[in-house]
mmCIF file of C-alpha atoms and ligand atoms in Angstrom:
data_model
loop_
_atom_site.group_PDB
_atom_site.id
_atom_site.type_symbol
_atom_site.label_atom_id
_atom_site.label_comp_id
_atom_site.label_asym_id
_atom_site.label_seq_id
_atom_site.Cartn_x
_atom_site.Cartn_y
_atom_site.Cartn_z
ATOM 1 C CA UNK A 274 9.310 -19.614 -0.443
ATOM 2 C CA UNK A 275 7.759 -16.067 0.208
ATOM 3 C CA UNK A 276 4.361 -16.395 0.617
ATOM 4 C CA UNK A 277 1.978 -13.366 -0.428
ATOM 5 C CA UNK A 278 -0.829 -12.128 1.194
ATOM 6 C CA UNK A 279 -3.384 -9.500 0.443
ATOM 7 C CA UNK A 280 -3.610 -6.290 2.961
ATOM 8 C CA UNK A 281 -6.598 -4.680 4.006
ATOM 9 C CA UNK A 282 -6.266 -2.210 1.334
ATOM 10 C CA UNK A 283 -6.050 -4.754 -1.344
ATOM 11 C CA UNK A 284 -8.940 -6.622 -0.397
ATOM 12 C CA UNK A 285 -11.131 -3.940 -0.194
ATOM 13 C CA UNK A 286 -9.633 -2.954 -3.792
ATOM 14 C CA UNK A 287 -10.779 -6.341 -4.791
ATOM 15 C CA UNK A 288 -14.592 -5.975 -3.202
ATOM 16 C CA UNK A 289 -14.985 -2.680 -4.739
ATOM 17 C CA UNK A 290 -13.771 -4.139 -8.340
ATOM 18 C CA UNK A 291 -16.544 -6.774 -8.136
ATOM 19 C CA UNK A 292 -19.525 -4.448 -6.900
ATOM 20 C CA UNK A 293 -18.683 -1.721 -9.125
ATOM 21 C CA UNK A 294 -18.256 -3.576 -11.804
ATOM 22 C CA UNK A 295 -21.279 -2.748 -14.520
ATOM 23 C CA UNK A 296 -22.057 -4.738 -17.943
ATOM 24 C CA UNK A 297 -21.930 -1.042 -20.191
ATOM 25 C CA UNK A 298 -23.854 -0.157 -23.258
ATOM 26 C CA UNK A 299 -24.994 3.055 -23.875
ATOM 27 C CA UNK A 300 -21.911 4.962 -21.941
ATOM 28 C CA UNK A 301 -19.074 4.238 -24.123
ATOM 29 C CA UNK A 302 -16.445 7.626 -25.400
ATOM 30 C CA UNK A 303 -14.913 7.455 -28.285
ATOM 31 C CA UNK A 304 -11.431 7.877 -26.568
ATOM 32 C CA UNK A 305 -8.634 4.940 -27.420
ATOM 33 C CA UNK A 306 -7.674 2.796 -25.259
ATOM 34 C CA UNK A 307 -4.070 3.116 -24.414
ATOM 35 C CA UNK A 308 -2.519 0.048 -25.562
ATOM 36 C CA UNK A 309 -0.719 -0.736 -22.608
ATOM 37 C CA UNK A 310 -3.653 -0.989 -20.570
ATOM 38 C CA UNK A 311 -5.382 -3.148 -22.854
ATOM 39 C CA UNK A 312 -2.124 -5.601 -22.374
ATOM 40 C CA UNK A 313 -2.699 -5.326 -19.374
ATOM 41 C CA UNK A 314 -6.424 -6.385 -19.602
ATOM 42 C CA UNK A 315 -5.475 -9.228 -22.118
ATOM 43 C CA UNK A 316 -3.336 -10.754 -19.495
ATOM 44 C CA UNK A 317 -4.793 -10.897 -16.978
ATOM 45 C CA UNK A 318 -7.579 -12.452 -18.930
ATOM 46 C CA UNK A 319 -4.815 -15.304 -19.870
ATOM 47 C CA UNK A 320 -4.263 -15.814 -16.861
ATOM 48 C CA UNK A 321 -7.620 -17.129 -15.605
ATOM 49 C CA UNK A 322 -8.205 -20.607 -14.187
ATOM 50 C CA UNK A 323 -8.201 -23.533 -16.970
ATOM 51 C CA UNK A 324 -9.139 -26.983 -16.701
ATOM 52 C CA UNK A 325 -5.889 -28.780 -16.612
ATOM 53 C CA UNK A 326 -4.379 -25.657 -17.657
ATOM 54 C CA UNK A 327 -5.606 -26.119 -20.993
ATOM 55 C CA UNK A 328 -6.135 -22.109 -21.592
ATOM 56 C CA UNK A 329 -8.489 -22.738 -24.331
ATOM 57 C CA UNK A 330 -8.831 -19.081 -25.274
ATOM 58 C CA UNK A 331 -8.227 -16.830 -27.767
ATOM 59 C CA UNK A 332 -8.413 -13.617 -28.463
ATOM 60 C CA UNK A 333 -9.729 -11.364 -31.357
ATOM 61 C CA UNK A 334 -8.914 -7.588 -30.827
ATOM 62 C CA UNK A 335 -11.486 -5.668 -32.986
ATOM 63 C CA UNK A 336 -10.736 -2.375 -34.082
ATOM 64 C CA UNK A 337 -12.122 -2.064 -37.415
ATOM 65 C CA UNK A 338 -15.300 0.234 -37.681
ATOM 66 C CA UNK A 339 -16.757 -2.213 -41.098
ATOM 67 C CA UNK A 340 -16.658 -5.042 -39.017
ATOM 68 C CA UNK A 341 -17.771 -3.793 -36.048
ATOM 69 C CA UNK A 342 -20.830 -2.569 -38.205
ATOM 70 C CA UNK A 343 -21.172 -6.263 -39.737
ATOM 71 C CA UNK A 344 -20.905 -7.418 -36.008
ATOM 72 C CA UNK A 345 -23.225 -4.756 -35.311
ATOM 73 C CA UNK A 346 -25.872 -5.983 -38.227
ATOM 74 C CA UNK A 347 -25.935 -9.888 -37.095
ATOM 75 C CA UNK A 348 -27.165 -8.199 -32.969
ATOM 76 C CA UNK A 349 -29.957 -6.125 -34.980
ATOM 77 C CA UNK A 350 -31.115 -9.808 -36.846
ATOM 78 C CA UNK A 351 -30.461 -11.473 -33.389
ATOM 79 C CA UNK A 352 -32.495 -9.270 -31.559
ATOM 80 C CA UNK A 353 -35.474 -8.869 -33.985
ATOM 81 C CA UNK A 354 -35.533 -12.607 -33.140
ATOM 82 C CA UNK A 355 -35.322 -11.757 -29.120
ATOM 83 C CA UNK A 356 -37.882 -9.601 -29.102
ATOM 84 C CA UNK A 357 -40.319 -12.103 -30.869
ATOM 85 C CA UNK A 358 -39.648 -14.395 -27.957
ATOM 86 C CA UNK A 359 -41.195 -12.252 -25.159
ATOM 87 C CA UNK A 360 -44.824 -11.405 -25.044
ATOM 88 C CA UNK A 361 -46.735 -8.175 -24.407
ATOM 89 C CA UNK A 362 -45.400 -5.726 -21.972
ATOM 90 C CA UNK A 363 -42.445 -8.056 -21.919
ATOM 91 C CA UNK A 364 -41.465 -7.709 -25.377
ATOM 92 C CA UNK A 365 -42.045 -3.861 -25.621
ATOM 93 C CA UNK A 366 -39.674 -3.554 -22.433
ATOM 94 C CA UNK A 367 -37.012 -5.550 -23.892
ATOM 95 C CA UNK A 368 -37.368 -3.374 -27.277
ATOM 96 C CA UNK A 369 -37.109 -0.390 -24.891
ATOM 97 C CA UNK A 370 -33.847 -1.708 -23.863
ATOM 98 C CA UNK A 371 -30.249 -0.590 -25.207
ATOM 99 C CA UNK A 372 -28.287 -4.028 -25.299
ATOM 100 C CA UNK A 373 -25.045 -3.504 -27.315
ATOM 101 C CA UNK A 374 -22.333 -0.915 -27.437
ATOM 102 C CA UNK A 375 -20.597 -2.432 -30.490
ATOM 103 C CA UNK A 376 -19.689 0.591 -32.679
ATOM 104 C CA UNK A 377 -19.968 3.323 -30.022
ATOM 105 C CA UNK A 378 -17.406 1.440 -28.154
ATOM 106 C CA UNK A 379 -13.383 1.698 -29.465
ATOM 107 C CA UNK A 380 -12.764 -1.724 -29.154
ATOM 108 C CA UNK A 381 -14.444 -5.364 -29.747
ATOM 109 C CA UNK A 382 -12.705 -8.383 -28.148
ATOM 110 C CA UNK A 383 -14.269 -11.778 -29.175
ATOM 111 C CA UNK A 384 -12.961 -14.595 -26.748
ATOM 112 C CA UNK A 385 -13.436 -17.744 -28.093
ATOM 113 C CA UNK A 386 -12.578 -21.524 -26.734
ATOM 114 C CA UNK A 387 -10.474 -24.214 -29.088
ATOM 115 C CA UNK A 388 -12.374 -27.285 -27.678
ATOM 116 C CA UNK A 389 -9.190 -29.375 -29.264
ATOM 117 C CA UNK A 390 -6.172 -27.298 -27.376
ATOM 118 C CA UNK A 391 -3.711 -29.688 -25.896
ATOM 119 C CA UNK A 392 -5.289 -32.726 -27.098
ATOM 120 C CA UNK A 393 -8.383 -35.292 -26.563
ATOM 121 C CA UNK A 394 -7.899 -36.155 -23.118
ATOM 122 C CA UNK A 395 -7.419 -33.338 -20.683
ATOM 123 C CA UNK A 396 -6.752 -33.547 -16.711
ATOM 124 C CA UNK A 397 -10.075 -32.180 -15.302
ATOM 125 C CA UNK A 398 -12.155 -32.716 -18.383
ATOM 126 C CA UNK A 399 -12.525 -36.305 -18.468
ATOM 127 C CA UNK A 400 -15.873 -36.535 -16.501
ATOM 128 C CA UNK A 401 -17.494 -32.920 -17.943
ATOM 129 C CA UNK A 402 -16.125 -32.313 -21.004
ATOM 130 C CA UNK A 403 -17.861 -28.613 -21.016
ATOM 131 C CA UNK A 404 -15.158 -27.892 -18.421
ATOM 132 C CA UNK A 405 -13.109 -25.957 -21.626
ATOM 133 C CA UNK A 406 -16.152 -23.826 -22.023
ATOM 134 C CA UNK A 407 -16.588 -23.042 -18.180
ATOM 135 C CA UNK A 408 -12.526 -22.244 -18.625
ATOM 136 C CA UNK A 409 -12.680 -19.275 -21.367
ATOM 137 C CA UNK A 410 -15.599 -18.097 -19.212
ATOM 138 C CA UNK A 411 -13.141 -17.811 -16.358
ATOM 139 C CA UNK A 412 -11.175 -15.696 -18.454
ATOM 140 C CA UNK A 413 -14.019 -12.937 -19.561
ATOM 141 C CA UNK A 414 -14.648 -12.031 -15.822
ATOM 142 C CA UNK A 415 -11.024 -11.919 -15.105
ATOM 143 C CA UNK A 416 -10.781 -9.426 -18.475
ATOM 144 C CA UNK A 417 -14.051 -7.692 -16.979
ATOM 145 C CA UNK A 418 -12.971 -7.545 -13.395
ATOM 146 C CA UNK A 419 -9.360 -5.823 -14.871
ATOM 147 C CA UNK A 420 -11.114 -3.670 -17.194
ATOM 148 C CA UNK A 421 -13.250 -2.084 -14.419
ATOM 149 C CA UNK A 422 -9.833 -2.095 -12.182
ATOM 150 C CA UNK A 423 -8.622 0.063 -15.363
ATOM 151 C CA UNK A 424 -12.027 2.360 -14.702
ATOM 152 C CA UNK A 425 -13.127 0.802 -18.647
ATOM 153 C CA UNK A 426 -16.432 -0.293 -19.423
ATOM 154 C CA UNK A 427 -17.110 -3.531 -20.665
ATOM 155 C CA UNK A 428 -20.201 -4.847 -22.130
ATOM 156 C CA UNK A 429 -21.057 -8.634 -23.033
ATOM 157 C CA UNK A 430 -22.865 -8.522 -26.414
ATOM 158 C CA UNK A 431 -24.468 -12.067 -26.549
ATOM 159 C CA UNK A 432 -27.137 -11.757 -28.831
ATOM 160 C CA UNK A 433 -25.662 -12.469 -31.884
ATOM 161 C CA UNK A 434 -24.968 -16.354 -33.410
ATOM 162 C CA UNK A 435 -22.265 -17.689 -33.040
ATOM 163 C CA UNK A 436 -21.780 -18.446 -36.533
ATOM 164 C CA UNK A 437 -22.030 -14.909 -37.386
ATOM 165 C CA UNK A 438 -19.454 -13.944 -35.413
ATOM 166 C CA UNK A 439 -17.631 -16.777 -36.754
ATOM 167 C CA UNK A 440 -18.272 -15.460 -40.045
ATOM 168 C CA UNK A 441 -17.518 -12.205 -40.123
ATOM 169 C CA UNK A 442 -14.277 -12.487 -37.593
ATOM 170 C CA UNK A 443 -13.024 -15.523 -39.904
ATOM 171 C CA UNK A 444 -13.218 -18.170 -37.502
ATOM 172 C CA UNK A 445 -12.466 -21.448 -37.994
ATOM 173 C CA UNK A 446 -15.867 -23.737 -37.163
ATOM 174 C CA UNK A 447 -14.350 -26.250 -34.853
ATOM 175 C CA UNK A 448 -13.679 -22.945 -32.379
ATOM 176 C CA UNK A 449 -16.625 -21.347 -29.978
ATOM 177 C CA UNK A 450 -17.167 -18.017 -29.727
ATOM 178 C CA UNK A 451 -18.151 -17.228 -26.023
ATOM 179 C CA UNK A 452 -18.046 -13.947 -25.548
ATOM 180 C CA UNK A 453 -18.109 -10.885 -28.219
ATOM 181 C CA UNK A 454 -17.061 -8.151 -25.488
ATOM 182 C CA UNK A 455 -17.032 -3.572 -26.302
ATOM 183 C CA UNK A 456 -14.585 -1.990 -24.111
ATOM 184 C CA UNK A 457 -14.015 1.392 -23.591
ATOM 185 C CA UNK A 458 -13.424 4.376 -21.024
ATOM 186 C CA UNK A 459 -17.462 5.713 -20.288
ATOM 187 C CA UNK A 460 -18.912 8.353 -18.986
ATOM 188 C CA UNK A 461 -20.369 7.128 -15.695
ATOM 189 C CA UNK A 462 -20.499 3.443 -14.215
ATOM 190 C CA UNK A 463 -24.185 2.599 -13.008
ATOM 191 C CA UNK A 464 -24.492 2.061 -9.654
ATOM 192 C CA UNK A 465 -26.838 -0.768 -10.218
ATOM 193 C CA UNK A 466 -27.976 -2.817 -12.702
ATOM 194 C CA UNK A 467 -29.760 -1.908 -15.594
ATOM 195 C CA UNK A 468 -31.773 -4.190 -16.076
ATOM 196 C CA UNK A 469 -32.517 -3.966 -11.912
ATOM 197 C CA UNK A 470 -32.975 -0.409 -12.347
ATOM 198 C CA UNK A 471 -35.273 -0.653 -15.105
ATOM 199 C CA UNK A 472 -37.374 -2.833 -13.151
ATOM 200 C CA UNK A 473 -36.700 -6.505 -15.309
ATOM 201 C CA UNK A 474 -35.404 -8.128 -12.402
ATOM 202 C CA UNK A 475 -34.558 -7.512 -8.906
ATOM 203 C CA UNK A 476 -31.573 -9.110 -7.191
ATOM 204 C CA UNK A 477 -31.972 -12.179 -5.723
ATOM 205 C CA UNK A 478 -31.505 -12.440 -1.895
ATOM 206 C CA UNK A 479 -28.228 -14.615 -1.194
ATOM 207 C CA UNK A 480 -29.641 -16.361 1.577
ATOM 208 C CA UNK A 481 -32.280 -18.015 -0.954
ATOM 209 C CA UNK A 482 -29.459 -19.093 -3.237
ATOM 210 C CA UNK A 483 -27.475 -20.730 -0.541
ATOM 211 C CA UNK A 484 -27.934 -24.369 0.844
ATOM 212 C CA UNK A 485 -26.246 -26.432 3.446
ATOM 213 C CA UNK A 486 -25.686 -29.701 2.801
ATOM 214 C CA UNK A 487 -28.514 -30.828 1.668
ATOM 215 C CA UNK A 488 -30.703 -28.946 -1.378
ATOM 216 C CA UNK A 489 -33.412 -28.405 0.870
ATOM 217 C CA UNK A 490 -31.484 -26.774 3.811
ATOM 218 C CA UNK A 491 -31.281 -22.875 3.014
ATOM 219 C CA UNK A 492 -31.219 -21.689 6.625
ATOM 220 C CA UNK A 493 -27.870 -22.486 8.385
ATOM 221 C CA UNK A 494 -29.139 -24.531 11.976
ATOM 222 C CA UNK A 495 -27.608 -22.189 15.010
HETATM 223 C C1 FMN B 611 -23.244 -14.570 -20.354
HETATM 224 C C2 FMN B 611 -23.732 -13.137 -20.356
HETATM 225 C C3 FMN B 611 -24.320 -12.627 -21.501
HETATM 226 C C4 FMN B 611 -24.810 -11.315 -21.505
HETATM 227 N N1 FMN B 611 -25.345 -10.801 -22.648
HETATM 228 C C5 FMN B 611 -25.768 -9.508 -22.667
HETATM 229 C C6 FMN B 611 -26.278 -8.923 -23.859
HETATM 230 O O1 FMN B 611 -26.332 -9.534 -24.917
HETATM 231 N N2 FMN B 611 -26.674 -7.635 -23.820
HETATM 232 C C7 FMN B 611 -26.630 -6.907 -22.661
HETATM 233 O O2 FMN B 611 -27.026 -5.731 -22.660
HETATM 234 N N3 FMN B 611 -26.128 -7.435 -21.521
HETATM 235 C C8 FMN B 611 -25.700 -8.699 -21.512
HETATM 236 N N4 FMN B 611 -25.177 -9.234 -20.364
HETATM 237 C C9 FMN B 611 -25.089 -8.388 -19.156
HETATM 238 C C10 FMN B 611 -26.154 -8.705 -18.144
HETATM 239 O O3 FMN B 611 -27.405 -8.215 -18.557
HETATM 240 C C11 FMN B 611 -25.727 -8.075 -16.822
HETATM 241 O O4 FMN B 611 -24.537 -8.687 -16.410
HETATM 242 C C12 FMN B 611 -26.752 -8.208 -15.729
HETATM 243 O O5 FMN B 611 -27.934 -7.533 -16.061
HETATM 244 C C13 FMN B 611 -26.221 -7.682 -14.389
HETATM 245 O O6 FMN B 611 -25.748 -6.353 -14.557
HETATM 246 P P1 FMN B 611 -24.257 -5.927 -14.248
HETATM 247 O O7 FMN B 611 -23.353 -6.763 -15.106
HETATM 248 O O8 FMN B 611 -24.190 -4.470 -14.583
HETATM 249 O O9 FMN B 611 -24.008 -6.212 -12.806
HETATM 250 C C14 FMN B 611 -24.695 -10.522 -20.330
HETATM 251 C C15 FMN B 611 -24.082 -11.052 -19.193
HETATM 252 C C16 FMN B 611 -23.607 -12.350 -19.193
HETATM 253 C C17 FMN B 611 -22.936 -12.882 -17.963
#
């Protein structure tokens, strides 16, 4: 069998996808998305990893500009919430902060997970049943990853419940909403962050995240 293997060029296709890749909100056009290129996206997104190949997803395409705005109405109860959570300079930052892109953008796409697909006991799920979860998450960063391979923005809205979304996209209970997702050509891709720009957070250094062995081993011994 013909095996295939990435070039040079490829690769370094693949590196710039993932560092140029920006979570979008306030850059969306108005522009359509050509619907090609959104099959595209959509596929790809199917064909993320699955545990035991269970691809739990599904997808809602939203186009409609009254539901967006009923999407748009359970963020502004969601974040009213939010903001109540931080205190002081904290919460008037976050307030400060433009989080969504739901009706600016042209499209919504909710991704969801059926926790039931293919049946009570699946390969791979048996010890961690919040493998199905972990699995429709594989498929929003392949759909981000594609979209920004496309040069469209994506933006993860994720402050909104659940059953809201459920709600207003007529979903049935027993399935999870994980990711309510605006895509859409923009006007310029960050180069950073936002919310590192803005001075929330910095990036963590990867040599503090990484550990040999043991937990307590961060520095590889030369
Ligand atoms: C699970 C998840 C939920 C997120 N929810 C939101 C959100 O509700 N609003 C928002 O503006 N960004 C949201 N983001 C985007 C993050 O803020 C963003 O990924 C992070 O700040 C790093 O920026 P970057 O994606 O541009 O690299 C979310 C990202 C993830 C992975």
């Amino acid at each position: 069998m013909k095996q295939i293997t990435i070039n040079e060029q490829e690769r370094n296709a693949v590196y710039k996808t993932i560092y140029n890749r920006r979570d979008t909100r306030g850059q969306f056009l108005p522009d359509a998305v050509d619907e090609a290129v959104l099959a595209r996206i959509l596929r790809a997104a199917h064909h993320a990893p699955s545990v035991g190949f269970m691809q739990p997803w599904d997808f809602v395409v939203i186009k409609d500009a009254s539901i967006k705005e009923q999407i748009k109405a359970g963020f502004n109860e969601a974040h009213a919430e939010a903001a109540m959570m931080f205190e002081g300079e904290k919460r008037a930052n976050y307030q400060k902060y433009k989080l969504e892109g739901i009706t600016e953008a042209p499209l919504g796409i909710c991704i969801t997970c059926d926790r039931k697909r293919t049946g009570p006991v699946v390969i791979g799920r048996t010890a961690n049943p919040e493998m199905d979860l972990y699995s429709s998450v594989c498929a929003v960063q392949n759909f981000w990853l594609a979209a920004r391979a496309e040069n469209l923005g994506v933006g993860w809205v994720s402050i909104i419940h659940h059953q809201h979304l459920r709600q207003v996209l007529n979903i049935p209970d027993d399935i999870v909403p994980i990711a309510y997702l605006c895509l859409g050509h923009v006007e310029f891709f960050h180069e950073k962050p936002e919310l590192e720009k803005a001075g929330w957070l910095p990036r963590m250094a990867i040599e503090e995240l990484t550990h040999y062995d043991q937990w307590n081993c961060k520095k590889e011994e030369t």
